[in-house]
CSV table of C-alpha atoms and ligand atoms in Angstrom, one decimal:
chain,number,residue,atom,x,y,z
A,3,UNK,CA,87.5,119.0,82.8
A,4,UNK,CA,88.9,116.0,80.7
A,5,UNK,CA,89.7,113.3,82.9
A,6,UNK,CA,92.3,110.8,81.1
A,7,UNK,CA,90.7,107.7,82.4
A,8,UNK,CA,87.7,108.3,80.4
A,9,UNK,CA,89.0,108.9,77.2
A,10,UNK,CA,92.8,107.7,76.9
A,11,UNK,CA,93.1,104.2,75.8
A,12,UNK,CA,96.2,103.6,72.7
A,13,UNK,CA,95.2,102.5,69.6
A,14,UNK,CA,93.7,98.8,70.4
A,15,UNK,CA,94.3,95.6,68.0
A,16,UNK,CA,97.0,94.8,65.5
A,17,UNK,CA,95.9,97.7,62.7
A,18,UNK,CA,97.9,100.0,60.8
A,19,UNK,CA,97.2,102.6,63.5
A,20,UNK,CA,97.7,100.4,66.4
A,21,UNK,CA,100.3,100.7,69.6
A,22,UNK,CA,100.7,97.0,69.0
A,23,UNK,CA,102.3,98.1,65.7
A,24,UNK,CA,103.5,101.9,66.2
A,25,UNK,CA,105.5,101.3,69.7
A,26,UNK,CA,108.9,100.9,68.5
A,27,UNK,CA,110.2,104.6,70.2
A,28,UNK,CA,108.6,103.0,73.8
A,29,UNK,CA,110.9,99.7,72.9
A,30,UNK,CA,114.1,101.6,72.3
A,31,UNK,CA,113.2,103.4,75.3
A,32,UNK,CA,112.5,99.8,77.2
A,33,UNK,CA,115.2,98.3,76.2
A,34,UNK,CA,118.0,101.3,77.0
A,35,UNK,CA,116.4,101.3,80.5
A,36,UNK,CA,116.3,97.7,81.2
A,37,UNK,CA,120.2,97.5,83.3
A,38,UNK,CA,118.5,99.6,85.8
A,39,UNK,CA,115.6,97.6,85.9
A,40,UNK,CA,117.8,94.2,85.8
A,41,UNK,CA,120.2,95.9,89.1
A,42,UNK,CA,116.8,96.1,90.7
A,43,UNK,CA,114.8,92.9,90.7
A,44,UNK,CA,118.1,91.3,91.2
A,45,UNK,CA,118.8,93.3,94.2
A,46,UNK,CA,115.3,92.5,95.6
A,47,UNK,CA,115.6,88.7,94.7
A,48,UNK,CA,119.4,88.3,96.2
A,49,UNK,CA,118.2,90.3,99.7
A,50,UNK,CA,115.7,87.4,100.6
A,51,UNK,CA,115.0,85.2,97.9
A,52,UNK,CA,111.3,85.2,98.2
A,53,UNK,CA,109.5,82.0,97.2
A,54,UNK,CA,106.9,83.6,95.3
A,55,UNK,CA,107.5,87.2,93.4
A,56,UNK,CA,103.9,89.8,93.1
A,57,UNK,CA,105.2,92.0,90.5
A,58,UNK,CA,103.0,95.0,88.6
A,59,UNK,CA,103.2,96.6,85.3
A,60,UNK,CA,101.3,99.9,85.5
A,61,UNK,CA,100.3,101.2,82.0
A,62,UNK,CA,101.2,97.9,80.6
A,63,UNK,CA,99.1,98.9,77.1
A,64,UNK,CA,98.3,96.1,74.4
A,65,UNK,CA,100.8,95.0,72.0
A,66,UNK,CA,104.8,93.0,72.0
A,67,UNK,CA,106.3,95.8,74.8
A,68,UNK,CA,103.5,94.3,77.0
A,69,UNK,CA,104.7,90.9,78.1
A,70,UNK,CA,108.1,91.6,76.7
A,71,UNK,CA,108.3,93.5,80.3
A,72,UNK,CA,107.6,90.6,82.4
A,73,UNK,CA,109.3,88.2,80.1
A,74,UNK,CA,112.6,90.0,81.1
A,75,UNK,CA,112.0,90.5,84.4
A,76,UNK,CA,111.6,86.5,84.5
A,77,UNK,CA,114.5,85.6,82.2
A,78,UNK,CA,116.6,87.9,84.7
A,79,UNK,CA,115.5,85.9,87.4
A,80,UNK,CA,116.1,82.8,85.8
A,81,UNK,CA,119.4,83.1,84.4
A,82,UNK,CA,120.4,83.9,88.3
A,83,UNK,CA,118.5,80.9,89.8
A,84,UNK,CA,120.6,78.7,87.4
A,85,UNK,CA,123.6,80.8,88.7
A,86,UNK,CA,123.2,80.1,92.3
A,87,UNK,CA,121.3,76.7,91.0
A,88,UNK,CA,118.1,78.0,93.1
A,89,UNK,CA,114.9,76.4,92.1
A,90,UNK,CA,112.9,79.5,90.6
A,91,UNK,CA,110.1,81.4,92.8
A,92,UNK,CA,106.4,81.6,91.6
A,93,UNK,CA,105.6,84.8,89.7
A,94,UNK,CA,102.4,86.8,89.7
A,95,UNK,CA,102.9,89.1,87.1
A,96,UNK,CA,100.2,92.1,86.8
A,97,UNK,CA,99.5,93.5,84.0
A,98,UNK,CA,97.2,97.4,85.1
A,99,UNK,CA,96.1,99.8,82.6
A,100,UNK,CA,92.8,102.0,82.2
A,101,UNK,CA,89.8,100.3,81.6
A,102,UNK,CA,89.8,101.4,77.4
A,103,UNK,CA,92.8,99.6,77.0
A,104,UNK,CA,92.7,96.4,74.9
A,105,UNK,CA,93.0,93.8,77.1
A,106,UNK,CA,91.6,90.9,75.0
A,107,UNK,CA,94.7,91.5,72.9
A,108,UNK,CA,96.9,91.3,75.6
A,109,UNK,CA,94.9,87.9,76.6
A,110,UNK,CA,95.6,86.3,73.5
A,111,UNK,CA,99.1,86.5,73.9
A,112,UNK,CA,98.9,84.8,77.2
A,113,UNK,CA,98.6,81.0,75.8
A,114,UNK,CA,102.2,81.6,73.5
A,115,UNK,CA,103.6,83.4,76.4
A,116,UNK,CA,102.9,80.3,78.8
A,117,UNK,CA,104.0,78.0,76.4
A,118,UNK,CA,107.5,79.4,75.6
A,119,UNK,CA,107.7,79.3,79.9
A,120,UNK,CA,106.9,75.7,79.8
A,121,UNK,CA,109.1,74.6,77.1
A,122,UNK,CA,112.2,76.4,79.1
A,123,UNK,CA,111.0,74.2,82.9
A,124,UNK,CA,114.7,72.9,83.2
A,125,UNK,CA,115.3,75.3,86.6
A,126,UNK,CA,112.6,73.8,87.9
A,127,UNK,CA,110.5,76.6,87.3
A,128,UNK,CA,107.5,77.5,89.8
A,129,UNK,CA,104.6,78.8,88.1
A,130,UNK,CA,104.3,81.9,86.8
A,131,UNK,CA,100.2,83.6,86.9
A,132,UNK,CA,99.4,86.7,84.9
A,133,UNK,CA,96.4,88.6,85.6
A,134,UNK,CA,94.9,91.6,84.2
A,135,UNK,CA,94.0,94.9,86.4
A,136,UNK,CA,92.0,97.4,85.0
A,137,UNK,CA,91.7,101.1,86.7
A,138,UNK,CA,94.0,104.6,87.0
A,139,UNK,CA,97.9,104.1,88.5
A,140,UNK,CA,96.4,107.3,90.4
A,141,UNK,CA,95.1,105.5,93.4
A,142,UNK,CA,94.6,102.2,95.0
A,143,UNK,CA,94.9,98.8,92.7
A,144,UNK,CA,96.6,96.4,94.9
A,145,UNK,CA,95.8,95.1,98.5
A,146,UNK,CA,98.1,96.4,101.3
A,147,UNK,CA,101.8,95.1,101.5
A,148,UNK,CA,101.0,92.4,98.9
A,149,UNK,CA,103.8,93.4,95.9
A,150,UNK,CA,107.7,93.4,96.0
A,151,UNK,CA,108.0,95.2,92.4
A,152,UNK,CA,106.9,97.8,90.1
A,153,UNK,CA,107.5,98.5,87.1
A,154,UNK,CA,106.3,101.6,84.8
A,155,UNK,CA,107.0,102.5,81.3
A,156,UNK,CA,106.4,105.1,79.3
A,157,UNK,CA,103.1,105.7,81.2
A,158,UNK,CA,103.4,108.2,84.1
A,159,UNK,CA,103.8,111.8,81.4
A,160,UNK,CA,100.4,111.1,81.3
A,161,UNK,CA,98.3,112.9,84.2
A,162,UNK,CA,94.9,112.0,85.7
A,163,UNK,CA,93.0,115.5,83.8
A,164,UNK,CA,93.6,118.3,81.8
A,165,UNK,CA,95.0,120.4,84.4
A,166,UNK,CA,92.5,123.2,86.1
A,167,UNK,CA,92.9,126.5,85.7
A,168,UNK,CA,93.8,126.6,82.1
A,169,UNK,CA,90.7,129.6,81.6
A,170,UNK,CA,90.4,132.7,83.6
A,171,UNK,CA,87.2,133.4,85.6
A,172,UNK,CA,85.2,134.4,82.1
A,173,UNK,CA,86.3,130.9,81.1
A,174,UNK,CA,88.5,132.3,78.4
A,175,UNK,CA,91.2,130.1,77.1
A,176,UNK,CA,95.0,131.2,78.3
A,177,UNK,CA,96.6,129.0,76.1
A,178,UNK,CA,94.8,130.6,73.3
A,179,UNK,CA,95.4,128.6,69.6
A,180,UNK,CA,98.1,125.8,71.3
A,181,UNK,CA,96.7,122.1,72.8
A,182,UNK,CA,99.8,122.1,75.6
A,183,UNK,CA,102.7,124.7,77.1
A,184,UNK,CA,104.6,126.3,73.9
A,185,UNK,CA,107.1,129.1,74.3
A,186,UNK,CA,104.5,131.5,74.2
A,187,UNK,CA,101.9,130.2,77.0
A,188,UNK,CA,102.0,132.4,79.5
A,189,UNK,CA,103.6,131.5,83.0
A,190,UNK,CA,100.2,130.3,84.9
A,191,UNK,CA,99.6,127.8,82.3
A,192,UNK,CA,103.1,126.4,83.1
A,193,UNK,CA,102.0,126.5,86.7
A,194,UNK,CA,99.0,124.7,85.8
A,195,UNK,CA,100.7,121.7,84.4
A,196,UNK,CA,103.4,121.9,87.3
A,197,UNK,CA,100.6,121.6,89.8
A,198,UNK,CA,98.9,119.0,88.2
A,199,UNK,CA,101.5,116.6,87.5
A,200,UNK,CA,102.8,117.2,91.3
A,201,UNK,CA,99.4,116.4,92.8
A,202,UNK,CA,99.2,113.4,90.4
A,203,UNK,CA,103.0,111.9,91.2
A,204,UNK,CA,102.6,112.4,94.8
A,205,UNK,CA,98.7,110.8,94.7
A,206,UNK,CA,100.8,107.5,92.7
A,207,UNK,CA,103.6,107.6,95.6
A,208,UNK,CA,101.2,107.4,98.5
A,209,UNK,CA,99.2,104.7,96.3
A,210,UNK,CA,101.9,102.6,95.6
A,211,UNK,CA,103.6,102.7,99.5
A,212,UNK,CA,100.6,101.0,100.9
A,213,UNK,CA,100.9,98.4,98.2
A,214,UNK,CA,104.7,97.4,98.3
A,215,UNK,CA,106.2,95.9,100.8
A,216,UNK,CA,108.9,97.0,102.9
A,217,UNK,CA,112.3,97.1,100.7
A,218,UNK,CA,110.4,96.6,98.0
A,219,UNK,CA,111.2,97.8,94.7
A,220,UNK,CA,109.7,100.3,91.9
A,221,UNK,CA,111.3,101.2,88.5
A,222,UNK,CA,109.8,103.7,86.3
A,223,UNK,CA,110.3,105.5,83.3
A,224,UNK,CA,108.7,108.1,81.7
A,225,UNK,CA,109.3,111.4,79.4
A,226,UNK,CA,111.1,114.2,81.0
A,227,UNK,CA,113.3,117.2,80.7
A,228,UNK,CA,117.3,118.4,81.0
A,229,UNK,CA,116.4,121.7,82.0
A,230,UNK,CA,114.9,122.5,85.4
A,231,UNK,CA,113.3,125.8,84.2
A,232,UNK,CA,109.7,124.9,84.2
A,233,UNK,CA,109.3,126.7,81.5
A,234,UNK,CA,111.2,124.8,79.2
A,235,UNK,CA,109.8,123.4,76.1
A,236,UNK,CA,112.9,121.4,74.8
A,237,UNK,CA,110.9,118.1,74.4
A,238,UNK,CA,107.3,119.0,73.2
A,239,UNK,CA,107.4,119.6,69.4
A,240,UNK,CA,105.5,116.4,69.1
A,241,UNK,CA,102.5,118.3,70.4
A,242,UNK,CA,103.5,122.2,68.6
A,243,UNK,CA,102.9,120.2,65.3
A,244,UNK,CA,99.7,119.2,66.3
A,245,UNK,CA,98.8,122.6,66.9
A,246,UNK,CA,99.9,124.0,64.0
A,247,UNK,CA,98.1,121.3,61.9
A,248,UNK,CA,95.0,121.9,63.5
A,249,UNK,CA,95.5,125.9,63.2
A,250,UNK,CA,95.9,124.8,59.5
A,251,UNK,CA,92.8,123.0,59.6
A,252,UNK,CA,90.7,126.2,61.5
A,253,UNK,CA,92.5,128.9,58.3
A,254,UNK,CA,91.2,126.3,56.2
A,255,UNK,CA,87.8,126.8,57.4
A,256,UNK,CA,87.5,122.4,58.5
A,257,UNK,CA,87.9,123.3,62.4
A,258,UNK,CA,86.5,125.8,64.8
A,259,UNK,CA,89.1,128.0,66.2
A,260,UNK,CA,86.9,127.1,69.8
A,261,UNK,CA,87.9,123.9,69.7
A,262,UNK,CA,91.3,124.8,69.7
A,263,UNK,CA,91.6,126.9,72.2
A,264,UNK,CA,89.6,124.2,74.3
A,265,UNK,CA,91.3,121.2,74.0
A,266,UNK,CA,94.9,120.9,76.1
A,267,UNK,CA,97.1,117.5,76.3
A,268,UNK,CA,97.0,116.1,79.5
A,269,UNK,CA,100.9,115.5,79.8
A,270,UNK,CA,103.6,116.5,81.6
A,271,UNK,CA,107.6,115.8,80.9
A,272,UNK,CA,109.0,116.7,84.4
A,273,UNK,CA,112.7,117.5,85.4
A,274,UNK,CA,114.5,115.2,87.9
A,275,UNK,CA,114.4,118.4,89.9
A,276,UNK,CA,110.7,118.0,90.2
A,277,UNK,CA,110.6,114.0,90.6
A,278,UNK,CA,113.1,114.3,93.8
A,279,UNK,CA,111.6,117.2,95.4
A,280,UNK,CA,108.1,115.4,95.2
A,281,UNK,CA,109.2,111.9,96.4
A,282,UNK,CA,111.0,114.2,99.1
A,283,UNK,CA,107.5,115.5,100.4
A,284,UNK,CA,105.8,112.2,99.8
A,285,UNK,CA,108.3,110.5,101.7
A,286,UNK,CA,107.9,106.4,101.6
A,287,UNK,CA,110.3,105.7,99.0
A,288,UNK,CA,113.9,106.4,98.9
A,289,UNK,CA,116.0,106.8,95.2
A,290,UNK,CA,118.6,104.8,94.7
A,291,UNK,CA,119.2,105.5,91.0
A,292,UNK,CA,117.6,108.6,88.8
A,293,UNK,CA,119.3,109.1,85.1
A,294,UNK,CA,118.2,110.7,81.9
A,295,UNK,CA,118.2,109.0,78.6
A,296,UNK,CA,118.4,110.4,75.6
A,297,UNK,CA,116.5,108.7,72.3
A,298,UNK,CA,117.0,109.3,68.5
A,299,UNK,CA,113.7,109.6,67.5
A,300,UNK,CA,112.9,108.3,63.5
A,301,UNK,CA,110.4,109.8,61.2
A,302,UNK,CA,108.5,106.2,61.6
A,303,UNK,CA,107.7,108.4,65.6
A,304,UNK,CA,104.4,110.5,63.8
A,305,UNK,CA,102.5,106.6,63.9
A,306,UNK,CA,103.3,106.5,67.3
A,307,UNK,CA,101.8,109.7,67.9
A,308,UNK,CA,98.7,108.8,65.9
A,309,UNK,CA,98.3,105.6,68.2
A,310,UNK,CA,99.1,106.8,71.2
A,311,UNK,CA,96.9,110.3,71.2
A,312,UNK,CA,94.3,109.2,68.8
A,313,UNK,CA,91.7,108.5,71.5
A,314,UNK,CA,92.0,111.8,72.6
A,315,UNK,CA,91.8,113.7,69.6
A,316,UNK,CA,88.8,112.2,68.4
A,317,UNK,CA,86.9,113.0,71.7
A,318,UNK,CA,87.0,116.5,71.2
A,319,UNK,CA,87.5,116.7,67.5
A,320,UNK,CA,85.3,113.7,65.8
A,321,UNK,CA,86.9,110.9,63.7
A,322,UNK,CA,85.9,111.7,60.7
A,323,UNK,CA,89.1,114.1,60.8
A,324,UNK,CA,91.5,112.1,61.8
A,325,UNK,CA,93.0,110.8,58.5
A,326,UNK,CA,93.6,114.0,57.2
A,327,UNK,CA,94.9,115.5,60.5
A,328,UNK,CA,97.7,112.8,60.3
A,329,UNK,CA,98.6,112.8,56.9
A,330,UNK,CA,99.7,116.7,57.6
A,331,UNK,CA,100.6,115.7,60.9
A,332,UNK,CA,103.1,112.8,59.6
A,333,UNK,CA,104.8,115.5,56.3
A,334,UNK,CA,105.2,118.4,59.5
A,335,UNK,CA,106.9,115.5,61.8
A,336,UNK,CA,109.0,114.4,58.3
A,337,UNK,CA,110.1,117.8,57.9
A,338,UNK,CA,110.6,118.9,61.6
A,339,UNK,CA,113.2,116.1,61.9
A,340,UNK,CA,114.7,116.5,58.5
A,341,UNK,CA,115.7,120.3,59.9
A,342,UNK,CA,116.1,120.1,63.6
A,343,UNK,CA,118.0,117.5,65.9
A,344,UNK,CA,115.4,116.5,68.5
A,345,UNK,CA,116.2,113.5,70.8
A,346,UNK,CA,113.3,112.7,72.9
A,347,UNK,CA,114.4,112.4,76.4
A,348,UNK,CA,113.2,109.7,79.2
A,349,UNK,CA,113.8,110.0,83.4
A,350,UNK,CA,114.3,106.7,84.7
A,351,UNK,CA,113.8,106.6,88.9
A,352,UNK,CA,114.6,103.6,90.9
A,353,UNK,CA,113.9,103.1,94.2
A,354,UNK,CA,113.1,100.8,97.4
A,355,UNK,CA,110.2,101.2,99.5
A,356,UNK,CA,111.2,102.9,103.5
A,357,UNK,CA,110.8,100.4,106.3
B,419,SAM,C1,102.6,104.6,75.7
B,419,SAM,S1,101.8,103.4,76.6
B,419,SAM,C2,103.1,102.5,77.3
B,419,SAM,C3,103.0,101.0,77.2
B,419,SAM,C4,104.1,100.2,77.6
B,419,SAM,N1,104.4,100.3,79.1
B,419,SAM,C5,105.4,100.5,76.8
B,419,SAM,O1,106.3,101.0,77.4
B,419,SAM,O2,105.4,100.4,75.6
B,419,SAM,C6,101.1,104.3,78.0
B,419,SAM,C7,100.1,103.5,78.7
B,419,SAM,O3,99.8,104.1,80.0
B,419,SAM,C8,98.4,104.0,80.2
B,419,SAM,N2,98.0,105.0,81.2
B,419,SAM,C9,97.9,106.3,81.1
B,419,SAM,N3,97.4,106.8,82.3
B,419,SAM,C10,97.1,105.8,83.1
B,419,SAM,C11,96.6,105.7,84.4
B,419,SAM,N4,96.2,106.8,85.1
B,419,SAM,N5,96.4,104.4,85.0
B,419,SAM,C12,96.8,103.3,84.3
B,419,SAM,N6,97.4,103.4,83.0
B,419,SAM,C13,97.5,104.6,82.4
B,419,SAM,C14,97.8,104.2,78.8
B,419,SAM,O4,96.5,103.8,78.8
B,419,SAM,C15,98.8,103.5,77.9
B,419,SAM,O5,98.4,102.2,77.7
């Protein structure tokens, strides 16, 4: 079984094919979200205006979206110190992702992003610390009580592993010819993904409510659906072009129809339906604010697909590949969009830590 923390890691460096360069969807995305996110750190900061502020970024990944994250959050802060002419807290800003991710790029951002802090001291600005955490969102990162906000973006459709029971009992593919649920998968493999992303939400949940301190705060944002049919397939053409390129590549005789049917995305778009009922059973954090947004997606979106599920692909398919699986990959995406209105849709869930 795949697990994601092994092999997932976007596009490192400042290439062509990297995140750093190919995230501008996740920005839009960011950005459209950031009121909520704004209402919430304010909310926590006007409740008890802590000295000092632990705040995370889970799946921070490596390029501008990385500290433009904490930057705001900071800048929020700021502009309502000056307000209320408060001296400003200390910040210690964490910055998690998996251990492939590129954190030395993220690192040599750190001296510019201090610098621009220092140069704006007026408020009397208390320190601000940034440190890098390496390991899954799907368990334990953070000592006990010790953080008052969470952030997430764009990060939680991915889940811990290919989900099980994807084969039957002779180990025969059910998804047969697709890499994730289609129209045509039949209803277990649905199931499958259901299950998995419900054991994985509920595994972060219980994770993060030993870490966060009462009242405290978590904002995240992630792909998701309108419809509450599990069933629906509304926002995964990104990933029926992939199959069909592939199948291209097996009719053409340059890929093994096996390797097809092997190979399933580990990622999961989940209705608010499915969110609420799960931090229902969970049951340490209430929701104070759960919305969809909906984001035109360009043509420039088939480099962030390349950058975001390259890792992946190359594990089970080589990388020799790769640049001729995205040039059709990019002319299908082109196409798709120049025929079909497809909006890609986010969930974004706020909410305060019980007790
Ligand atoms: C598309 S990037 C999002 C980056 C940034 N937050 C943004 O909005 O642009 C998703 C990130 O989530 C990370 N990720 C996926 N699963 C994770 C896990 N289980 N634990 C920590 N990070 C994870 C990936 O490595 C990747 O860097």
């Amino acid at each position: 079984m795949m697990e994601v923390k092994q092999v997932l890691h976007m596009n490192g460096g400042v290439g062509d094919t990297s995140y750093a360069n190919n995230s501008v969807v996740q920005k839009t995305i960011l950005t459209k979200g950031m009121p909520i996110l704004e209402d919430a750190i304010l909310d926590l900061y006007c409740t008890t205006f802590p000295k000092k502020l632990s705040i995370a970024d889970l799946g921070c990944s490596s390029g501008p979206n990385t500290l433009f994250v904490i930057s705001h959050i900071i800048d929020t802060i700021k502009m309502k110190c000056r307000e209320l002419n408060h001296p400003l807290p200390e910040f210690q800003m964490f910055l998690n992702d998996l251990p492939g991710n590129d954190f030395n790029t993220v690192f040599s951002y750190l001296p510019g992003f201090y610098e621009r802090l220092n140069e704006e001291k007026q408020v009397g600005l208390g320190q601000c610390f940034v440190a890098g955490v390496a390991g899954s969102f799907y368990g334990r990162l953070f000592p006990s009580e010790s953080l008052h906000f969470i952030h997430s973006s764009n990060s939680l459709h991915w889940l811990s592993q290919v989900p099980q029971g994807l084969q039957n009992e002779m180990g025969i593919s059910l998804n047969k010819g697709k890499i994730h649920i289609e129209k045509t998968s039949p209803p277990n493999v649905f199931r499958a993904y259901l299950a998995q992303f419900q054991r994985d939400f509920y595994l972060f949940l219980k994770s993060r409510s030993e870490e966060v301190i009462g009242g405290g705060r978590m904002v995240l944002t992630f792909s998701g659906r309108r419809s509450s049919d599990a069933s629906s397939t509304e926002c995964y053409f990104q990933w029926e072009l992939i199959t069909q390129t592939l199948n291209d590549m097996v009719s053409q005789g340059v890929m093994e129809q096996d390797k097809v049917d092997s190979f399933n995305i580990p990622y999961y778009a989940p209705s608010i339906q499915e969110l609420e009922a799960i931090v229902e059973i969970e049951g340490s954090f209430s929701v104070d604010r759960i919305e969809i947004m909906e984001i035109d997606i360009s043509t420039s979106g088939a480099k962030g697909i390349r950058a975001v599920t390259e890792s992946m692909l190359v594990d089970q398919f080589g990388a020799a590949i790769m640049d001729d699986l995205f040039r059709t990959y990019e002319q299908k995406y082109v196409e798709y969009l120049s025929n079909n209105k497809s909006n890609h849709i986010s969930l974004v869930l706020s909410m305060t830590r019980k007790g």
